[in-house]
Structure formats: structure tokens, C-alpha cells
XYZ file of C-alpha atoms in Angstrom:
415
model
C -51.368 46.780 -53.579
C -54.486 47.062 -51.811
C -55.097 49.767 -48.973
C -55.528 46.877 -46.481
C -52.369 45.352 -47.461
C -50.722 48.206 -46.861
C -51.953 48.624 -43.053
C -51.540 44.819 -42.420
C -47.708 45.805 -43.299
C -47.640 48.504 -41.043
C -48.834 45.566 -38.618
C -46.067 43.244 -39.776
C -43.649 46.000 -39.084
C -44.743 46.587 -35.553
C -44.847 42.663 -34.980
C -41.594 41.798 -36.167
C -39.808 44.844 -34.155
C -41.825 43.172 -30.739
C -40.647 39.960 -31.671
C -36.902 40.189 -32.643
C -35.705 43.174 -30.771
C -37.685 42.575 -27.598
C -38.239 39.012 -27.871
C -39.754 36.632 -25.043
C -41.562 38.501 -23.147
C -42.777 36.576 -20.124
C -45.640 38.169 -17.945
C -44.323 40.517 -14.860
C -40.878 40.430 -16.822
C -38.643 43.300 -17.564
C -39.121 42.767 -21.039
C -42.842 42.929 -21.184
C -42.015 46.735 -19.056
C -40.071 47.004 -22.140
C -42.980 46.246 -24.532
C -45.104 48.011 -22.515
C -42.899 51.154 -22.985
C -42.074 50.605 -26.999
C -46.171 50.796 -27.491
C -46.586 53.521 -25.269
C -44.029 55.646 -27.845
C -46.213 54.316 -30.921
C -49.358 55.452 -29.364
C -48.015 58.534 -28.532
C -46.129 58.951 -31.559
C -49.573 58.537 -33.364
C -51.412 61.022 -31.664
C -53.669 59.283 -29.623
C -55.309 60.738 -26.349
C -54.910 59.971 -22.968
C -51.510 57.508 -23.720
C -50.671 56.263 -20.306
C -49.166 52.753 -18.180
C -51.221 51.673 -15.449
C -49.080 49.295 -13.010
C -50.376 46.519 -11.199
C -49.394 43.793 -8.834
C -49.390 40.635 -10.027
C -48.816 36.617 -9.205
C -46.028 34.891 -11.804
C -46.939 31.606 -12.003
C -50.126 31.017 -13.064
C -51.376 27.369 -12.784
C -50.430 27.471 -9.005
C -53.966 28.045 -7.844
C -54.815 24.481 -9.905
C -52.276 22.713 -8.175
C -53.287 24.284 -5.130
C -57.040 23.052 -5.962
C -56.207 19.788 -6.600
C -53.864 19.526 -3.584
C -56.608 19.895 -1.048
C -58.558 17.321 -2.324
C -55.960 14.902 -2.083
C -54.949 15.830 1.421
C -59.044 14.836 1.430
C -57.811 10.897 0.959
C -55.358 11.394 4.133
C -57.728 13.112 6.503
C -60.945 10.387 5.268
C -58.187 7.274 6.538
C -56.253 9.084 9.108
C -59.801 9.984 11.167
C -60.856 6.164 10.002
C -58.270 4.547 11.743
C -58.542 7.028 14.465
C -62.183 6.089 15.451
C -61.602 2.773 15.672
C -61.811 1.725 18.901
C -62.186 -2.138 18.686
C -59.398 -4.597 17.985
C -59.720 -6.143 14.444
C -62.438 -9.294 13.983
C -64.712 -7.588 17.282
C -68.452 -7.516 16.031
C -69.597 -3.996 15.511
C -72.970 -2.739 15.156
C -74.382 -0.260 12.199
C -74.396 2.831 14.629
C -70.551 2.165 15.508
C -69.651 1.599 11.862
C -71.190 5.365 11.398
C -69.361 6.459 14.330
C -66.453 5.688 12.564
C -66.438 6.205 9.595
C -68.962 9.222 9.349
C -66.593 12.131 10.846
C -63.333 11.426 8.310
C -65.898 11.082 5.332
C -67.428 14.653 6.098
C -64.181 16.020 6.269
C -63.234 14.869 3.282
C -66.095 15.569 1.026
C -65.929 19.020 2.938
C -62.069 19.382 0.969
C -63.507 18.259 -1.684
C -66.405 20.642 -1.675
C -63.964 23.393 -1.198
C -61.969 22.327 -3.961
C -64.595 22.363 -6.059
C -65.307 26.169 -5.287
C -62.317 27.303 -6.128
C -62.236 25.529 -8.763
C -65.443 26.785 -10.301
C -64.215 30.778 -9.697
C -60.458 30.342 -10.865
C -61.692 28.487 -14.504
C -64.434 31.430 -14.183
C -61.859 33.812 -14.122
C -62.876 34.969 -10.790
C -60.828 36.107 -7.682
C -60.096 33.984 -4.825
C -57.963 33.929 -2.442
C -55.603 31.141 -3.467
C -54.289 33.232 -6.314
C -52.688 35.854 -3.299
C -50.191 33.084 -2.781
C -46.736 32.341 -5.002
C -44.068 34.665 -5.903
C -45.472 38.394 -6.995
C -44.078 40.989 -9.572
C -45.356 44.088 -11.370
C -47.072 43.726 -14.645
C -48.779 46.773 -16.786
C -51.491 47.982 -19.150
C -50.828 50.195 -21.880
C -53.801 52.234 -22.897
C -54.591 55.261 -25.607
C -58.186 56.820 -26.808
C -59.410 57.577 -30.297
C -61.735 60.198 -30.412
C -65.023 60.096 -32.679
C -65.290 62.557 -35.496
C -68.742 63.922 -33.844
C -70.075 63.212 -30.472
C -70.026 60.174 -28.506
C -72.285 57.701 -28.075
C -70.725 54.326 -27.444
C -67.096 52.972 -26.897
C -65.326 50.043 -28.466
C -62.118 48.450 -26.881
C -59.287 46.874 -29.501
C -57.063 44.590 -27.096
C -54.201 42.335 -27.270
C -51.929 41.383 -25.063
C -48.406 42.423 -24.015
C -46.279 38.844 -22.859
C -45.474 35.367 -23.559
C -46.484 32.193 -22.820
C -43.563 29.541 -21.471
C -42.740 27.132 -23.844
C -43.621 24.563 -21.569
C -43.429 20.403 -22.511
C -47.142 20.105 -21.250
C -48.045 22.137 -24.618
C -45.279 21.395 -26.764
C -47.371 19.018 -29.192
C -51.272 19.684 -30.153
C -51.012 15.792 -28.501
C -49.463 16.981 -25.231
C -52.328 19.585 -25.250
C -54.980 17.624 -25.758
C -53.762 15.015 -22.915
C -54.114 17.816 -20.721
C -57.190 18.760 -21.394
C -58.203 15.237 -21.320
C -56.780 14.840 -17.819
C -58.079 18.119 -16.190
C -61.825 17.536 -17.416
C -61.384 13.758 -15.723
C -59.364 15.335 -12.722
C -62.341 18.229 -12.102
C -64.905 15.191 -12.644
C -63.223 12.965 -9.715
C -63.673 15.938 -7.595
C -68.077 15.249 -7.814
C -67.088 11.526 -7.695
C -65.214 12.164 -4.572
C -67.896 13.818 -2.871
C -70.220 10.757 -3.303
C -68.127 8.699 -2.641
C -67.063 10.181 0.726
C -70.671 10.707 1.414
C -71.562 6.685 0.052
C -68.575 5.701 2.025
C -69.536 7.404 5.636
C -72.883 6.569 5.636
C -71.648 2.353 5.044
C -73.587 2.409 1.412
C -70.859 0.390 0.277
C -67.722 -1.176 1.244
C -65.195 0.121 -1.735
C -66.551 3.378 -1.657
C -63.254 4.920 0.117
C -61.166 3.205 -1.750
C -61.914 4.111 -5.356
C -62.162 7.890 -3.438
C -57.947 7.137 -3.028
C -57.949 5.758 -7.037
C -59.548 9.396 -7.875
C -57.082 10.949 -5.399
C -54.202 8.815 -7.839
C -55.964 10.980 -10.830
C -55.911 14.507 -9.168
C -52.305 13.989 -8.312
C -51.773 13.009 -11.834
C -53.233 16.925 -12.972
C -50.986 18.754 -10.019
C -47.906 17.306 -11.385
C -48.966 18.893 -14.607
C -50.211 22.035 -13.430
C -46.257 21.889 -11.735
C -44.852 21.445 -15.463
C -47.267 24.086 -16.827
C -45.827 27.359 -15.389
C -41.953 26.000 -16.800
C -40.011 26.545 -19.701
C -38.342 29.180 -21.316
C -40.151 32.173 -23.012
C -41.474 32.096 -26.307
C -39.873 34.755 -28.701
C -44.360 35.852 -29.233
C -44.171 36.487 -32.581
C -48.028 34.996 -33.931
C -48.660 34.357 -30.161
C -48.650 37.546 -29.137
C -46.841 40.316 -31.220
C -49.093 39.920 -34.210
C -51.668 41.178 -32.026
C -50.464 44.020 -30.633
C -48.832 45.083 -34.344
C -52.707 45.053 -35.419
C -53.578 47.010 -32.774
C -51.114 49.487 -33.625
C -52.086 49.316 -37.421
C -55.732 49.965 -36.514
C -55.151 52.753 -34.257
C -52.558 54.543 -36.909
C -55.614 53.448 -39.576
C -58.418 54.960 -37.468
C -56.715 58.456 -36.842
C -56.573 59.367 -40.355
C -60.293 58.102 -40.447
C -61.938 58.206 -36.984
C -65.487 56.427 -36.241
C -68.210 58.886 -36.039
C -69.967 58.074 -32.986
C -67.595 55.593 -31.122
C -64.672 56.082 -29.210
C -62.141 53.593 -29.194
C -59.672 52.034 -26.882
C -56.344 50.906 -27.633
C -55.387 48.524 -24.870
C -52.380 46.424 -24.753
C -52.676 43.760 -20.955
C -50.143 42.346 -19.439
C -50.483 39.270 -17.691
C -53.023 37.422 -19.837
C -51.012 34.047 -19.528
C -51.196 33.560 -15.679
C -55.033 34.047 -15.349
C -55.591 37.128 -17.806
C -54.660 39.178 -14.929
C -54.495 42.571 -16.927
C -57.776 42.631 -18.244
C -58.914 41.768 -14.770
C -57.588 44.593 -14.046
C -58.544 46.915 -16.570
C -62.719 45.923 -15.775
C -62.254 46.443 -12.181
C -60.673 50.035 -12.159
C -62.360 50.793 -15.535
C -65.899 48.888 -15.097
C -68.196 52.370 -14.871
C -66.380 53.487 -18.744
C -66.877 50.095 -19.994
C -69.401 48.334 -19.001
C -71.674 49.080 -22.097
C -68.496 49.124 -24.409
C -67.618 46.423 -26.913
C -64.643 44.313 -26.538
C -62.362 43.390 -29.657
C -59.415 40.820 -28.965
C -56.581 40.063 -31.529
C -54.476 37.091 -30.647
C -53.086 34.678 -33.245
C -53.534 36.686 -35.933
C -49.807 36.618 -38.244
C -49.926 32.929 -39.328
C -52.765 30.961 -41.304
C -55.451 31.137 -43.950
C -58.688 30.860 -41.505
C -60.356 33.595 -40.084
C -61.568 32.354 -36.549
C -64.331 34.097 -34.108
C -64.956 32.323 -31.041
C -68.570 32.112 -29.871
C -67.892 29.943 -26.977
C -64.711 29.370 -24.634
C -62.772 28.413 -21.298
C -62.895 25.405 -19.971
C -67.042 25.698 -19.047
C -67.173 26.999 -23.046
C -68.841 30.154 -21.925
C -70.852 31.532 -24.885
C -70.569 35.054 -25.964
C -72.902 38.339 -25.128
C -75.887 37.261 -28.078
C -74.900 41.268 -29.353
C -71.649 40.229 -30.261
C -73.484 37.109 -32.252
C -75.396 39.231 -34.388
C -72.286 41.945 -34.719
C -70.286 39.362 -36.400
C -73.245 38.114 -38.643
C -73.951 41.299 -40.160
C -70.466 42.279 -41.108
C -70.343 38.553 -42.341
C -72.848 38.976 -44.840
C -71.860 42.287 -46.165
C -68.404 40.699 -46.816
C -69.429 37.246 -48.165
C -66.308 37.101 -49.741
C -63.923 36.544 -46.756
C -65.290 33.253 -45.019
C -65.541 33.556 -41.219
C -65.262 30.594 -38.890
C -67.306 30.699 -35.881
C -65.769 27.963 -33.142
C -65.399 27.234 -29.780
C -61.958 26.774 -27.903
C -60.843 25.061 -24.394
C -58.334 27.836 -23.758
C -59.126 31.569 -22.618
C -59.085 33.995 -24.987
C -57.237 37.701 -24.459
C -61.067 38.596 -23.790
C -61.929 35.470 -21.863
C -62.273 37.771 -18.671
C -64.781 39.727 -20.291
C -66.613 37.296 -21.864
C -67.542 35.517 -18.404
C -68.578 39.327 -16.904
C -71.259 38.975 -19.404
C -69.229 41.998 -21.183
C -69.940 42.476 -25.475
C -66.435 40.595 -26.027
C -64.997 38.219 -28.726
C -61.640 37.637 -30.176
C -60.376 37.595 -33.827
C -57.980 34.365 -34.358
C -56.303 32.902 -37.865
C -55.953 29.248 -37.830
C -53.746 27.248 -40.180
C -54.864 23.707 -41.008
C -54.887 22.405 -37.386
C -57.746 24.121 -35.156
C -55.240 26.127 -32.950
C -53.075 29.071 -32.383
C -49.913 28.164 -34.845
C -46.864 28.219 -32.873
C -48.136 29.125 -29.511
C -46.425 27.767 -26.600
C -43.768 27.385 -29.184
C -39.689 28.262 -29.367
C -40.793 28.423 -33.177
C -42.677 30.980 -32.492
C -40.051 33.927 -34.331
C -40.845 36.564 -36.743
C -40.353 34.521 -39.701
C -42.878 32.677 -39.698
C -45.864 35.818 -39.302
C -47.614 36.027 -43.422
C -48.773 39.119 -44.471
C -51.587 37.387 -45.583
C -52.817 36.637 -42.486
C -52.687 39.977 -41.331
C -54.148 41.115 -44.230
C -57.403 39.163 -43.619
C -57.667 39.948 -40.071
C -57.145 43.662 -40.492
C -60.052 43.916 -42.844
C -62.501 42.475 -40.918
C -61.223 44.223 -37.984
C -62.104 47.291 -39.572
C -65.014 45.817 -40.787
C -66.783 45.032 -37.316
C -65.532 48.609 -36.273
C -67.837 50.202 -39.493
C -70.260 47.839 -38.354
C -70.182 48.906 -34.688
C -70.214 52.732 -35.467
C -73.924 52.102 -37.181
C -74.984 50.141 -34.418
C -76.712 52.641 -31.796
């Protein structure tokens, strides 16, 4: 048996305790306190510095700031006809003139491409990952970060972060099939699109450009009510048990870290960092950067999500919803320890969804994320009840291990 086999069973064993004997794990949960506490004993237990919990307050349900979004521009469609109606001052069939068609239907348009406008906004900073103020509202709880340090063997010159996150997705019908998921995609890209085409045609519509212009604005507001209903099912369903989708990534955490005391890098420190919170807005890692931004803004960000089921080894160079592309450092990282392992093929692809570094990645941070795909170009399982401890290959972990260890050799030589 090969040495890396060996670790990636040391990761199996650390996955399949997370998944069967904590289970789901659900963000601001008990049981992701309980995770958090069952890798703060392994950390400790393997000797690594400066073990600790940091608590945070954080929201629960985490597509409530889309269906927020989306609400405010249809309440756009009411105020554009209420203020319509409300200007007009002649009876039905009177002859107006140009400057009283403005008159009345200028003020509700502005209003309503002003909702719009807003939504827009908010739009832009929550898919950016960015804090606004309509993620202060819903019901609150306390999620955590688990973090440890590996020292180098000589002195310090650059730190690297291994992350992975600590709770579980709700197996929610919206995701249920890679179908369902793709219809949702589908109908938030048209939904963010009707937003710009509501703007126009408010603005087309107020200033008389032309006569249907308001009411194809109420056929887009038909569309964005269409995505909050969805964003409404998104945040239900019962936990997922986490065993690919998340606990194989926090088992190759562990792995690493035991791997990387008995042979620390020589000039960089590293981070062990388990976030909570990643699947209501990757509120952990949010975290983490603000309170940790002086330590790491130089530092290079490793995420492991995914990783127990599949035979393709994934890097993302682009995600989110925008497809933000990674730091170009993190490019040219993954090429050189690429070529000097030709013999493990490495998939470079974008994804839709945010990654466990996806908060990172749009700070303009050194940040990617390790993924194994199966045949289909996703996460297997995730978002899944099937999602259980049977199902995680050793394989899989096998192949991300190594060239997890790989960019980490490849990292230490980079100064």
C-alpha cells in the first residue's frame, strides 16, 4: 500500500466518524458545535499550535436576502400602477397632451426603476459575497470556526491556509436532481436579467417611448416572483448526513495536518481551518478574512470540498454566479505541480455555485478549491439524503490527498 493511501485512510476514518456519528450537520446547529468540538480534539490531539473556536453570530437561512432582492422589485410593478392611476386626473377618453402624459406617468416609473436599481445593488454585493444590510434580517444563531497552526521546520516566510467546511447543506427539492439545479440556475440568470429590463422599461415607459412598455415591466415582475418562490424552497429540507459534501473535506484536512507534523514545510506555516456557515452565504470564511485579514492577506488559500466520491480531479479557475476567475498566482501554482505530476490528470473548470473559498476568491485573495467529480460535472451527492458514509472511495481520497500535498511542496519553493 502506498504512503498516500495510507493518509487518504486516515482521511476516510475521520470522514466516516463526522458523517455517521455526528451526522447532518446544518449551519448554526448544535451538531455542527458538535463537529466543531470533535475537530478541535483531533487538532489538539495532533499537536498542533494555537487550537482554538472562534464564535460568531450568524443568519440561518441563507437565500433570504434573494428573496428579499427580488421582492422589492416586484413591489416596483405595484408602486409604477398604483402612482399611474393616482396621477390621473382626467376621466377616461379626455384628450391629453404629451406634457400631461409625462406628468403621469413619469413619477411611478422613477420609482420603480429606483426599486429596481436598488435591487440590483444588492444583488450585485450578496452574489459578490459582500455585506449588506439585508442579510441582518431572518432568524440568527451562533456558528464557529475551528482553527490550528503548523509551524515551519525553519523560519517563516509565507502562510498557506487548508480549509473545509464544518455543516450541511438542506436537502432541499430545488436541488434534488442535476435537472432541478440547472432550472434554477436557468431561472435566476433570467430573473437577475429582468431586473436591467425593468429599468428600461420603467424608464421607456415614463418618458411615453412606447405604449406596452409597463406592461411587459409586470410580465418580468411574473418572472422575479417565479425565483422568490424558489429562493423560499431553497433554505428547506432536512439535513444532509455530509458525508462527500462536507465530511470528506474536513477528514483531508485532518489527514494533511496529522501528515504535515511528522514532515512540516520549511518556510510556510500552515492553517488548519474548519468554517462554519459556508451554506448560507459562506459566512465563516467571511469571518475568518475580516478578523484575520492583516495574517492573511498575502497567504494562500486551499479548499477541499467534494473530495470522497469520483475519479476526476477538479480545480476551479472560475466561479459564483459572475464566474469570478482566480488570483493568476494560483493559475500558475496549479500548472507547475501539474506538470511535475503528469501522471494524475487535473481538470481545470468553472462552476455556478460558490466554492468553500468563494469568499476569498472575490477579495482578490490566492484561493482555489480541490473537487473530485464522478461522471456528471458536479459535487456527487450534494444536497443529497444519499449523501452517507458509504458511498465516500478511498480512491478518491487517495487522489486528492496527493495533490494536496503536492501544491503544498510546490508552495513551500515558491518565495
Amino acid at each position: 500500500m502506498s504512503v498516500e493511501s495510507t493518509w487518504a485512510e486516515r482521511a476516510l476514518h475521520y470522514a466516516k466518524h463526522i458523517a455517521t456519528r455526528i451526522g447532518p450537520r446544518g449551519a448554526a446547529t448544535p451538531e455542527e458545535k458538535h463537529t466543531a468540538d470533535y475537530v478541535q480534539r483531533q487538532m489538539q490531539l495532533l499537536g498542533l499550535g494555537a487550537v482554538h473556536v472562534e464564535t460568531f453570530n450568524t443568519v440561518t437561512a441563507g437565500w433570504l436576502p434573494i428573496t428579499i432582492i427580488f421582492s422589492i422589485a416586484v413591489w416596483s410593478v405595484f408602486a409604477c400602477w398604483s402612482l399611474f392611476y393616482l396621477n390621473q386626473g382626467r376621466p377616461i377618453g379626455t384628450d391629453v397632451t404629451n406634457s400631461e402624459q409625462l406628468v403621469t406617468s413619469l413619477p411611478g416609473a422613477l420609482v420603480a426603476a429606483g426599486l429596481c436599481i436598488v435591487a440590483l445593488v444588492f444583488l450585485f454585493l450578496e452574489i459578490t459575497l459582500r455585506d449588506h444590510p439585508l442579510r441582518r434580517f431572518g432568524a440568527r444563531g451562533r456558528s464557529h470556526n475551528v482553527m490550528g497552526r503548523l509551524a515551519p521546520a525553519q523560519t517563516m516566510q509565507q502562510r498557506v491556509v487548508l480549509m473545509s467546511q464544518l455543516d450541511t447543506p438542506p436537502a432541499t427539492a430545488v436541488f434534488k436532481t442535476s435537472r432541478r439545479s440547472r432550472l434554477f440556475r436557468t431561472l435566476f440568470y433570467l430573473g437577475a436579467a429582468s431586473l436591467v429590463g425593468s429599468v428600461i422599461l420603467y424608464v421607456l415607459g415614463g418618458l411615453n417611448l412606447w405604449e406596452w412598455a409597463f406592461v411587459f415591466a409586470g410580465i418580468f415582475g411574473m418572472l422575479q416572483s417565479a425565483v422568490i418562490i424558489q429562493s423560499l424552497r431553497a433554505d428547506h429540507g432536512d439535513f444532509t448526513p455530509g458525508a462527500n459534501y462536507n465530511a470528506s473535506g474536513l477528514g483531508t484536512l485532518l489527514a494533511l495536518a496529522e501528515r504535515l507534523r511528522g514532515a512540516p514545510l520549511q518556510h510556510t506555516e500552515v492553517w488548519i481551518v474548519c468554517c462554519g456557515s459556508h451554506t448560507i452565504g459562506s459566512n465563516g470564511l467571511r469571518v475568518l478574512l475580516g478578523k484575520h485579514a492583516d495574517e492573511l492577506r498575502t497567504a494562500w488559500l486551499i479548499g477541499f470540498e467534494g473530495v470522497g466520491v469520483g475519479d476526476r480531479l477538479i480545480t476551479f479557475t472560475r466561479e459564483g454566479w459572475l464566474r469570478r476567475s482566480v488570483h493568476p498566482a494560483i493559475r500558475e501554482l496549479i500548472e507547475r505541480a501539474s506538470k511535475a505530476h503528469p501522471d494524475q490528470p487535473v481538470e481545470a473548470r468553472a462552476t455556478p455555485w460558490n466554492t468553500v473559498v468563494a469568499a476569498a476568491t472575490w477579495r482578490g485573495y490566492k484561493s482555489t478549491c480541490l473537487s473530485v467529480y464522478a461522471q456528471r460535472n458536479e459535487i456527487p451527492y450534494a444536497f443529497n439524503q444519499a449523501d452517507t458514509a458509504e458511498h465516500l472511495q478511498l480512491s478518491a481520497l487517495n487522489v486528492v490527498q496527493e495533490f494536496g500535498w503536492q501544491l503544498l511542496q510546490e508552495i513551500d519553493r515558491t518565495m
